Tab-separated table of C-alpha atoms and ligand atoms in Angstrom:
chain	number	residue	atom	x	y	z
A	484	UNK	CA	0.000	0.000	0.000
A	485	UNK	CA	2.664	2.495	0.989
A	486	UNK	CA	4.419	2.146	-2.389
A	487	UNK	CA	1.364	2.853	-4.443
A	488	UNK	CA	0.422	5.774	-2.178
A	489	UNK	CA	3.962	7.143	-2.501
A	490	UNK	CA	3.733	6.849	-6.290
A	491	UNK	CA	0.471	8.816	-6.317
A	492	UNK	CA	2.037	11.568	-4.195
A	493	UNK	CA	5.211	11.670	-6.285
A	494	UNK	CA	3.114	11.863	-9.459
A	495	UNK	CA	1.083	14.699	-7.989
A	496	UNK	CA	4.162	16.697	-6.985
A	497	UNK	CA	5.858	16.139	-10.292
A	498	UNK	CA	2.874	17.007	-12.507
A	499	UNK	CA	1.409	19.861	-10.507
A	500	UNK	CA	4.383	21.228	-8.557
A	501	UNK	CA	2.369	21.252	-5.319
A	502	UNK	CA	1.400	19.038	-2.376
A	503	UNK	CA	-1.860	17.047	-2.487
A	504	UNK	CA	-4.465	17.909	0.150
A	505	UNK	CA	-5.067	14.235	0.812
A	506	UNK	CA	-4.950	10.666	-0.507
A	507	UNK	CA	-7.797	8.227	-0.963
A	508	UNK	CA	-7.477	4.493	-1.696
A	509	UNK	CA	-9.905	1.951	-3.130
A	510	UNK	CA	-9.348	-1.765	-3.743
A	511	UNK	CA	-9.915	-4.112	-6.645
A	512	UNK	CA	-12.264	-7.032	-6.078
A	513	UNK	CA	-12.858	-10.674	-6.859
A	514	UNK	CA	-16.260	-12.262	-6.809
A	515	UNK	CA	-16.399	-15.411	-4.695
A	516	UNK	CA	-19.634	-16.487	-6.371
A	517	UNK	CA	-22.694	-15.025	-8.146
A	518	UNK	CA	-21.746	-14.188	-11.731
A	519	UNK	CA	-24.007	-12.241	-14.093
A	520	UNK	CA	-26.643	-12.208	-11.384
A	521	UNK	CA	-26.273	-8.544	-10.395
A	522	UNK	CA	-28.064	-7.043	-13.395
A	523	UNK	CA	-30.747	-9.699	-12.957
A	524	UNK	CA	-31.595	-8.193	-9.540
A	525	UNK	CA	-30.038	-11.252	-7.880
A	526	UNK	CA	-27.359	-12.108	-5.339
A	527	UNK	CA	-23.575	-11.748	-5.345
A	528	UNK	CA	-20.788	-12.479	-2.858
A	529	UNK	CA	-17.647	-10.539	-3.791
A	530	UNK	CA	-14.803	-9.373	-1.584
A	531	UNK	CA	-12.363	-6.465	-1.773
A	532	UNK	CA	-8.700	-7.211	-2.519
A	533	UNK	CA	-5.590	-5.943	-0.755
A	534	UNK	CA	-4.498	-4.399	-4.102
A	535	UNK	CA	-5.247	-0.664	-4.135
A	536	UNK	CA	-5.695	2.313	-6.412
A	537	UNK	CA	-4.639	5.568	-4.756
A	538	UNK	CA	-5.739	9.064	-5.737
A	539	UNK	CA	-3.751	12.067	-4.468
A	540	UNK	CA	-5.803	15.225	-4.949
A	541	UNK	CA	-6.260	18.900	-4.182
A	542	UNK	CA	-8.843	21.536	-5.073
A	543	UNK	CA	-8.269	23.616	-8.195
A	544	UNK	CA	-9.776	27.089	-8.094
A	545	UNK	CA	-10.886	27.506	-11.711
A	546	UNK	CA	-13.571	24.796	-11.547
A	547	UNK	CA	-11.824	22.445	-13.987
A	548	UNK	CA	-10.307	18.991	-13.497
A	549	UNK	CA	-6.900	17.618	-14.412
A	550	UNK	CA	-6.095	13.963	-13.971
A	551	UNK	CA	-2.796	12.220	-14.319
A	552	UNK	CA	-2.316	8.481	-14.058
A	553	UNK	CA	0.660	6.185	-14.312
A	554	UNK	CA	-0.836	4.877	-17.545
A	555	UNK	CA	-0.060	8.132	-19.367
A	556	UNK	CA	2.652	10.775	-19.451
A	557	UNK	CA	0.481	13.856	-19.596
A	558	UNK	CA	-2.545	14.754	-17.469
A	559	UNK	CA	-5.965	14.794	-19.113
A	560	UNK	CA	-7.828	18.047	-18.565
A	561	UNK	CA	-11.531	18.730	-18.809
A	562	UNK	CA	-14.111	21.284	-17.697
A	563	UNK	CA	-17.840	21.249	-16.952
A	564	UNK	CA	-18.794	21.150	-20.654
A	565	UNK	CA	-16.919	17.879	-21.240
A	566	UNK	CA	-18.021	16.466	-17.907
A	567	UNK	CA	-21.663	17.155	-18.674
A	568	UNK	CA	-21.659	15.353	-21.988
A	569	UNK	CA	-21.255	11.580	-21.612
A	570	UNK	CA	-18.586	10.213	-23.900
A	571	UNK	CA	-16.655	13.483	-24.388
A	572	UNK	CA	-13.740	12.252	-22.226
A	573	UNK	CA	-12.557	8.778	-23.197
A	574	UNK	CA	-9.952	6.170	-22.195
A	575	UNK	CA	-9.244	5.634	-18.478
A	576	UNK	CA	-9.999	9.319	-17.725
A	577	UNK	CA	-13.645	8.655	-18.643
A	578	UNK	CA	-14.063	6.901	-15.279
A	579	UNK	CA	-12.992	10.112	-13.566
A	580	UNK	CA	-15.125	12.384	-15.760
A	581	UNK	CA	-17.995	9.928	-15.244
A	582	UNK	CA	-17.851	10.390	-11.481
A	583	UNK	CA	-17.826	14.183	-11.897
A	584	UNK	CA	-20.801	13.835	-14.245
A	585	UNK	CA	-22.768	11.540	-11.922
A	586	UNK	CA	-22.192	13.843	-8.941
A	587	UNK	CA	-23.228	16.918	-10.916
A	588	UNK	CA	-26.259	15.116	-12.320
A	589	UNK	CA	-27.282	14.315	-8.726
A	590	UNK	CA	-27.111	18.035	-7.929
A	591	UNK	CA	-23.796	18.216	-6.077
A	592	UNK	CA	-21.483	21.237	-6.453
A	593	UNK	CA	-18.319	19.325	-7.398
A	594	UNK	CA	-15.129	21.295	-6.774
A	595	UNK	CA	-12.545	21.579	-9.533
A	596	UNK	CA	-9.543	19.428	-8.682
A	597	UNK	CA	-6.116	18.142	-9.616
A	598	UNK	CA	-5.792	14.383	-9.261
A	599	UNK	CA	-2.922	11.918	-9.601
A	600	UNK	CA	-3.677	8.191	-9.761
A	601	UNK	CA	-1.383	5.248	-9.082
A	602	UNK	CA	-2.615	1.668	-8.991
A	603	UNK	CA	-1.595	-1.857	-8.062
A	604	UNK	CA	-4.854	-3.239	-9.460
A	605	UNK	CA	-3.934	-4.674	-12.847
A	606	UNK	CA	-5.897	-3.203	-15.754
A	607	UNK	CA	-7.824	-5.607	-17.978
A	608	UNK	CA	-7.584	-8.599	-15.633
A	609	UNK	CA	-11.196	-8.507	-14.504
A	610	UNK	CA	-10.322	-7.303	-10.989
A	611	UNK	CA	-12.357	-4.077	-11.314
A	612	UNK	CA	-9.589	-1.555	-11.773
A	613	UNK	CA	-12.250	0.793	-13.141
A	614	UNK	CA	-14.486	0.540	-10.054
A	615	UNK	CA	-11.401	1.198	-7.922
A	616	UNK	CA	-10.755	4.452	-9.799
A	617	UNK	CA	-14.407	5.454	-9.541
A	618	UNK	CA	-14.557	4.813	-5.794
A	619	UNK	CA	-11.278	6.563	-4.941
A	620	UNK	CA	-12.144	9.591	-7.094
A	621	UNK	CA	-15.641	9.738	-5.631
A	622	UNK	CA	-14.263	9.699	-2.074
A	623	UNK	CA	-11.712	12.395	-2.958
A	624	UNK	CA	-14.208	14.751	-4.609
A	625	UNK	CA	-16.759	14.360	-1.814
A	626	UNK	CA	-14.139	15.190	0.821
A	627	UNK	CA	-12.548	18.042	-1.126
A	628	UNK	CA	-15.957	19.604	-1.707
A	629	UNK	CA	-17.273	18.945	1.798
A	630	UNK	CA	-20.183	17.142	0.093
A	631	UNK	CA	-22.490	14.886	2.017
A	632	UNK	CA	-23.457	11.565	0.442
A	633	UNK	CA	-24.249	8.598	2.708
A	634	UNK	CA	-21.976	5.618	1.952
A	635	UNK	CA	-24.966	3.472	1.028
A	636	UNK	CA	-25.541	5.677	-2.018
A	637	UNK	CA	-22.005	5.621	-3.341
A	638	UNK	CA	-22.215	2.348	-5.298
A	639	UNK	CA	-25.240	3.415	-7.375
A	640	UNK	CA	-23.608	6.735	-8.174
A	641	UNK	CA	-20.336	5.121	-9.247
A	642	UNK	CA	-22.303	2.605	-11.320
A	643	UNK	CA	-24.057	5.479	-13.109
A	644	UNK	CA	-20.646	6.907	-14.011
A	645	UNK	CA	-19.807	3.621	-15.684
A	646	UNK	CA	-23.221	2.931	-17.271
A	647	UNK	CA	-24.173	6.388	-18.454
A	648	UNK	CA	-20.902	8.250	-18.957
A	649	UNK	CA	-18.495	5.492	-19.993
A	650	UNK	CA	-21.284	3.490	-21.621
A	651	UNK	CA	-20.610	0.042	-20.128
A	652	UNK	CA	-23.902	-1.683	-19.134
A	653	UNK	CA	-22.522	-3.291	-15.975
A	654	UNK	CA	-24.378	-4.148	-12.767
A	655	UNK	CA	-23.753	-2.880	-9.251
A	656	UNK	CA	-21.503	-5.609	-7.911
A	657	UNK	CA	-18.052	-4.154	-8.524
A	658	UNK	CA	-18.759	-0.722	-7.105
A	659	UNK	CA	-20.465	-2.268	-4.067
A	660	UNK	CA	-17.516	-4.567	-3.391
A	661	UNK	CA	-14.859	-1.880	-3.599
A	662	UNK	CA	-16.877	0.624	-1.581
A	663	UNK	CA	-18.531	-1.564	1.050
A	664	UNK	CA	-16.040	-4.446	1.381
A	665	UNK	CA	-14.773	-5.270	4.863
A	666	UNK	CA	-11.547	-6.987	5.902
A	667	UNK	CA	-12.047	-10.699	6.707
A	668	UNK	CA	-15.530	-10.729	5.157
A	669	UNK	CA	-17.289	-11.377	1.891
A	670	UNK	CA	-20.069	-8.966	0.971
A	671	UNK	CA	-23.442	-10.647	0.530
A	672	UNK	CA	-25.427	-8.199	-1.581
A	673	UNK	CA	-29.015	-8.337	-2.707
A	674	UNK	CA	-28.728	-6.352	-5.932
A	675	UNK	CA	-32.441	-5.510	-5.967
A	676	UNK	CA	-32.759	-3.996	-2.506
A	677	UNK	CA	-29.037	-3.212	-2.068
A	678	UNK	CA	-29.265	-4.791	1.381
A	679	UNK	CA	-25.875	-6.060	2.484
A	680	UNK	CA	-24.624	-8.538	5.030
A	681	UNK	CA	-20.959	-8.927	5.905
A	682	UNK	CA	-20.268	-12.674	5.899
A	683	UNK	CA	-17.180	-13.780	7.867
A	684	UNK	CA	-14.696	-15.367	5.466
A	685	UNK	CA	-11.715	-16.136	7.640
A	686	UNK	CA	-9.356	-18.111	5.449
A	687	UNK	CA	-6.464	-18.122	7.918
A	688	UNK	CA	-8.540	-19.672	10.694
A	689	UNK	CA	-9.582	-22.441	8.291
A	690	UNK	CA	-6.003	-23.029	7.058
A	691	UNK	CA	-7.153	-22.081	3.566
A	692	UNK	CA	-6.158	-19.630	0.859
A	693	UNK	CA	-7.815	-18.142	-2.196
A	694	UNK	CA	-5.476	-18.347	-5.135
A	695	UNK	CA	-6.223	-15.819	-7.881
A	696	UNK	CA	-4.948	-16.893	-11.277
A	697	UNK	CA	-4.722	-14.239	-13.981
A	698	UNK	CA	-5.501	-16.183	-17.142
A	699	UNK	CA	-3.675	-13.618	-19.304
A	700	UNK	CA	-6.156	-14.567	-21.997
A	701	UNK	CA	-6.648	-11.754	-24.475
A	702	UNK	CA	-10.106	-10.230	-24.023
A	703	UNK	CA	-12.168	-11.540	-26.904
A	704	UNK	CA	-15.107	-9.246	-27.684
A	705	UNK	CA	-15.844	-9.085	-23.970
A	706	UNK	CA	-17.884	-5.866	-24.132
A	707	UNK	CA	-20.187	-6.990	-26.914
A	708	UNK	CA	-20.694	-10.444	-25.414
A	709	UNK	CA	-21.451	-8.962	-21.980
A	710	UNK	CA	-24.107	-6.680	-23.460
A	711	UNK	CA	-25.556	-9.587	-25.432
A	712	UNK	CA	-25.869	-11.745	-22.279
A	713	UNK	CA	-27.566	-8.921	-20.470
A	714	UNK	CA	-30.049	-8.399	-23.319
A	715	UNK	CA	-30.879	-12.050	-23.527
A	716	UNK	CA	-31.594	-12.169	-19.767
A	717	UNK	CA	-33.874	-9.155	-20.059
A	718	UNK	CA	-35.722	-10.699	-22.996
A	719	UNK	CA	-36.167	-13.926	-21.059
A	720	UNK	CA	-37.551	-12.103	-18.017
A	721	UNK	CA	-40.055	-10.374	-20.261
A	722	UNK	CA	-41.091	-13.635	-21.895
A	723	UNK	CA	-41.607	-15.159	-18.454
A	724	UNK	CA	-43.593	-12.171	-17.226
A	725	UNK	CA	-41.250	-11.313	-14.340
A	726	UNK	CA	-39.461	-8.064	-13.506
A	727	UNK	CA	-36.076	-9.810	-13.504
A	728	UNK	CA	-34.731	-13.376	-13.558
A	729	UNK	CA	-34.232	-13.133	-9.813
A	730	UNK	CA	-37.979	-13.625	-9.574
A	731	UNK	CA	-37.726	-17.179	-10.923
A	732	UNK	CA	-37.220	-19.396	-7.863
A	733	UNK	CA	-34.935	-22.407	-8.214
A	734	UNK	CA	-37.900	-24.658	-7.448
A	735	UNK	CA	-39.799	-23.189	-10.407
A	736	UNK	CA	-36.925	-23.420	-12.865
A	737	UNK	CA	-38.175	-26.407	-14.869
A	738	UNK	CA	-41.610	-24.885	-15.330
A	739	UNK	CA	-40.023	-21.617	-16.458
A	740	UNK	CA	-37.707	-23.368	-18.914
A	741	UNK	CA	-40.645	-25.225	-20.422
A	742	UNK	CA	-42.158	-21.883	-21.358
A	743	UNK	CA	-39.126	-20.747	-23.376
A	744	UNK	CA	-38.777	-21.938	-26.923
A	745	UNK	CA	-35.130	-21.542	-27.797
A	746	UNK	CA	-32.443	-23.602	-26.196
A	747	UNK	CA	-29.887	-20.782	-25.919
A	748	UNK	CA	-32.266	-18.650	-23.853
A	749	UNK	CA	-33.081	-21.680	-21.697
A	750	UNK	CA	-29.377	-22.166	-20.956
A	751	UNK	CA	-28.915	-18.482	-20.060
A	752	UNK	CA	-31.884	-18.583	-17.686
A	753	UNK	CA	-30.705	-21.825	-16.108
A	754	UNK	CA	-27.341	-20.263	-15.353
A	755	UNK	CA	-28.786	-17.197	-13.651
A	756	UNK	CA	-31.403	-19.044	-11.602
A	757	UNK	CA	-29.043	-21.785	-10.428
A	758	UNK	CA	-26.281	-19.242	-9.758
A	759	UNK	CA	-28.528	-17.201	-7.460
A	760	UNK	CA	-29.253	-20.387	-5.533
A	761	UNK	CA	-25.537	-21.227	-5.325
A	762	UNK	CA	-24.882	-17.818	-3.765
A	763	UNK	CA	-27.555	-18.458	-1.135
A	764	UNK	CA	-26.140	-21.937	-0.458
A	765	UNK	CA	-22.595	-20.556	-0.175
A	766	UNK	CA	-23.742	-17.929	2.322
A	767	UNK	CA	-25.439	-20.639	4.422
A	768	UNK	CA	-22.245	-22.712	4.528
A	769	UNK	CA	-20.088	-19.710	5.437
A	770	UNK	CA	-22.503	-18.669	8.175
A	771	UNK	CA	-22.081	-22.188	9.568
A	772	UNK	CA	-18.283	-21.833	9.393
A	773	UNK	CA	-18.013	-24.595	6.755
A	774	UNK	CA	-15.570	-22.768	4.479
A	775	UNK	CA	-14.072	-25.864	2.817
A	776	UNK	CA	-17.502	-27.120	1.863
A	777	UNK	CA	-18.178	-24.227	-0.506
A	778	UNK	CA	-15.681	-25.743	-2.969
A	779	UNK	CA	-18.201	-27.821	-4.968
A	780	UNK	CA	-20.478	-24.789	-5.336
A	781	UNK	CA	-17.597	-22.779	-6.820
A	782	UNK	CA	-16.863	-25.553	-9.291
A	783	UNK	CA	-20.547	-25.941	-10.195
A	784	UNK	CA	-20.686	-22.195	-10.836
A	785	UNK	CA	-17.813	-22.575	-13.265
A	786	UNK	CA	-19.497	-25.420	-15.139
A	787	UNK	CA	-22.631	-23.304	-15.430
A	788	UNK	CA	-20.677	-20.346	-16.851
A	789	UNK	CA	-18.876	-22.653	-19.262
A	790	UNK	CA	-21.820	-24.737	-20.498
A	791	UNK	CA	-24.920	-22.592	-19.984
A	792	UNK	CA	-23.809	-18.965	-20.024
A	793	UNK	CA	-20.921	-19.720	-22.416
A	794	UNK	CA	-18.562	-17.010	-21.179
A	795	UNK	CA	-15.361	-18.941	-20.516
A	796	UNK	CA	-12.352	-19.376	-22.809
A	797	UNK	CA	-9.815	-22.234	-23.155
A	798	UNK	CA	-7.182	-20.603	-20.899
A	799	UNK	CA	-9.752	-20.131	-18.142
A	800	UNK	CA	-11.093	-23.698	-18.387
A	801	UNK	CA	-7.537	-25.041	-18.384
A	802	UNK	CA	-6.709	-23.094	-15.203
A	803	UNK	CA	-9.834	-24.395	-13.442
A	804	UNK	CA	-9.236	-28.007	-14.449
A	805	UNK	CA	-5.560	-27.905	-13.480
A	806	UNK	CA	-6.313	-26.330	-10.098
A	807	UNK	CA	-8.937	-28.963	-9.324
A	808	UNK	CA	-6.648	-31.794	-10.449
A	809	UNK	CA	-3.956	-30.397	-8.125
A	810	UNK	CA	-6.268	-30.602	-5.119
A	811	UNK	CA	-8.229	-27.326	-5.010
A	812	UNK	CA	-11.537	-27.666	-3.116
A	813	UNK	CA	-13.227	-25.627	-5.806
A	814	UNK	CA	-12.328	-23.288	-8.673
A	815	UNK	CA	-14.165	-20.907	-10.949
A	816	UNK	CA	-13.769	-17.995	-13.269
A	817	UNK	CA	-14.512	-14.706	-11.505
A	818	UNK	CA	-15.868	-11.555	-13.173
A	819	UNK	CA	-17.560	-10.828	-16.466
A	820	UNK	CA	-15.835	-13.520	-18.529
A	821	UNK	CA	-14.003	-14.024	-21.829
A	822	UNK	CA	-10.686	-13.825	-19.999
A	823	UNK	CA	-9.804	-12.306	-16.643
A	824	UNK	CA	-9.118	-14.334	-13.525
A	825	UNK	CA	-9.869	-17.705	-11.970
A	826	UNK	CA	-10.064	-18.189	-8.226
A	827	UNK	CA	-9.306	-21.455	-6.475
A	828	UNK	CA	-9.957	-22.402	-2.854
A	829	UNK	CA	-6.942	-24.349	-1.630
A	830	UNK	CA	-5.199	-25.467	1.553
A	831	UNK	CA	-2.880	-22.594	2.467
A	832	UNK	CA	0.171	-24.827	2.305
A	833	UNK	CA	-0.847	-26.164	-1.125
A	834	UNK	CA	-1.167	-22.773	-2.846
A	835	UNK	CA	2.294	-22.893	-4.428
A	836	UNK	CA	1.810	-26.426	-5.712
A	837	UNK	CA	-1.559	-25.569	-7.249
A	838	UNK	CA	-0.081	-22.460	-8.877
A	839	UNK	CA	2.758	-24.580	-10.284
A	840	UNK	CA	0.293	-27.154	-11.632
A	841	UNK	CA	-1.672	-24.437	-13.440
A	842	UNK	CA	1.538	-22.998	-14.905
A	843	UNK	CA	2.540	-26.466	-16.122
A	844	UNK	CA	-0.852	-27.054	-17.754
A	845	UNK	CA	-0.529	-23.679	-19.482
A	846	UNK	CA	2.949	-24.542	-20.749
A	847	UNK	CA	1.611	-27.838	-22.154
A	848	UNK	CA	-1.065	-25.991	-24.110
A	849	UNK	CA	1.340	-23.276	-25.306
A	850	UNK	CA	-0.524	-20.447	-23.485
A	851	UNK	CA	1.168	-17.295	-22.179
A	852	UNK	CA	2.213	-18.026	-18.565
A	853	UNK	CA	-0.509	-17.143	-16.017
A	854	UNK	CA	-0.031	-14.749	-13.091
A	855	UNK	CA	-0.877	-15.978	-9.592
A	856	UNK	CA	-1.345	-14.408	-6.188
A	857	UNK	CA	-3.014	-15.412	-2.938
A	858	UNK	CA	-5.488	-12.948	-1.485
A	859	UNK	CA	-7.500	-12.256	1.658
A	860	UNK	CA	-10.625	-10.119	1.930
A	861	UNK	CA	-9.599	-6.509	2.599
A	862	UNK	CA	-11.429	-3.285	3.430
A	863	UNK	CA	-13.192	-0.936	1.022
A	864	UNK	CA	-12.495	2.644	-0.048
A	865	UNK	CA	-10.960	4.905	2.609
A	866	UNK	CA	-9.129	8.175	3.064
A	867	UNK	CA	-5.458	7.555	3.864
A	868	UNK	CA	-4.427	10.962	5.125
B	1302	GLA	C1	-18.567	-7.408	-14.557
B	1302	GLA	C2	-19.604	-6.335	-14.242
B	1302	GLA	C3	-20.421	-6.706	-13.008
B	1302	GLA	C4	-20.976	-8.118	-13.117
B	1302	GLA	C5	-19.890	-9.104	-13.540
B	1302	GLA	C6	-20.440	-10.477	-13.812
B	1302	GLA	O1	-17.609	-7.454	-13.536
B	1302	GLA	O2	-18.966	-5.101	-14.022
B	1302	GLA	O3	-21.452	-5.767	-12.825
B	1302	GLA	O4	-22.076	-8.160	-13.998
B	1302	GLA	O5	-19.191	-8.669	-14.692
B	1302	GLA	O6	-20.908	-11.055	-12.647
């Protein structure tokens, strides 16, 4: 953490020749289980990662915004006109302009600001580097402007930045995880009501570890495929006469499927309905302290994403199979799909061996070597100083 915070401060000093007024940090996330259920008004169980994005910032008196990040040499600058027109700022800076836009659209007097961003959350790995930027920038602008927005409303606002300014039709999971995550817990979120429950997820006490494997698979049309899955879920809900697929109970799944006439839609619906149930079952097991026993649910979630929702790719399936063959209790892709990361639940002292087994399977198939790290649930967005 201290390195990334120091990089943000150094970037601020170097670009703006001044001291920041403060620093704000937000994490990346993984999703333990509940994939593509958020925009179906369903259930998710993500947790925040120890990897952070840090924003160093100070007010700027002319009511404009400049943003520098490690990804670019020069700061991006924009004013109210660009901020008020979705799409005018693009690239990574769109996540920053999107937050300014969402705050202004909600009637807040957002102060102009200089911002410098450094991040340990890898970009493009499906660990929500964009939600981390949104959350850290949101926290910074609220504090700098002395604006009052209860924490419970932050995720929806950050999601609007992404949906309506950036133009990505994502659900509310990522922003909720990075804003409301708590150390040692997974966040059980009802995406319809936004009710949350912090579920203890103490890996150390159970002698377990979560291994995150970056598949390094090139993203293959991920945006278009994500939007297509979302559309097909919405069409199915309409055909079934429900507000969202969350309203189809697992016990009524067969009857619902019988009312749908194409097999692709039936598979999509089956994924969402069974996935919601797997989240509920996982929460029950964790509440009972049976951490190891969630393994089969993780693996079943993967099979459902692979066979029914059809969002996995060969690298991802290879990583899951190799982790399971090497003794993982369960393994699944995490995030939107078509690349990104796999998580595996393993005995803490077996993490290295499982990582090595995945690397060997990758080498056999001629894939680019995967990245691996072990993670614990960490806290959400916070001001550092
Ligand atoms: C991406 C989106 C989330 C969610 C997941 C799939 O991470 O940003 O809203 O839909 O995919 O579960």
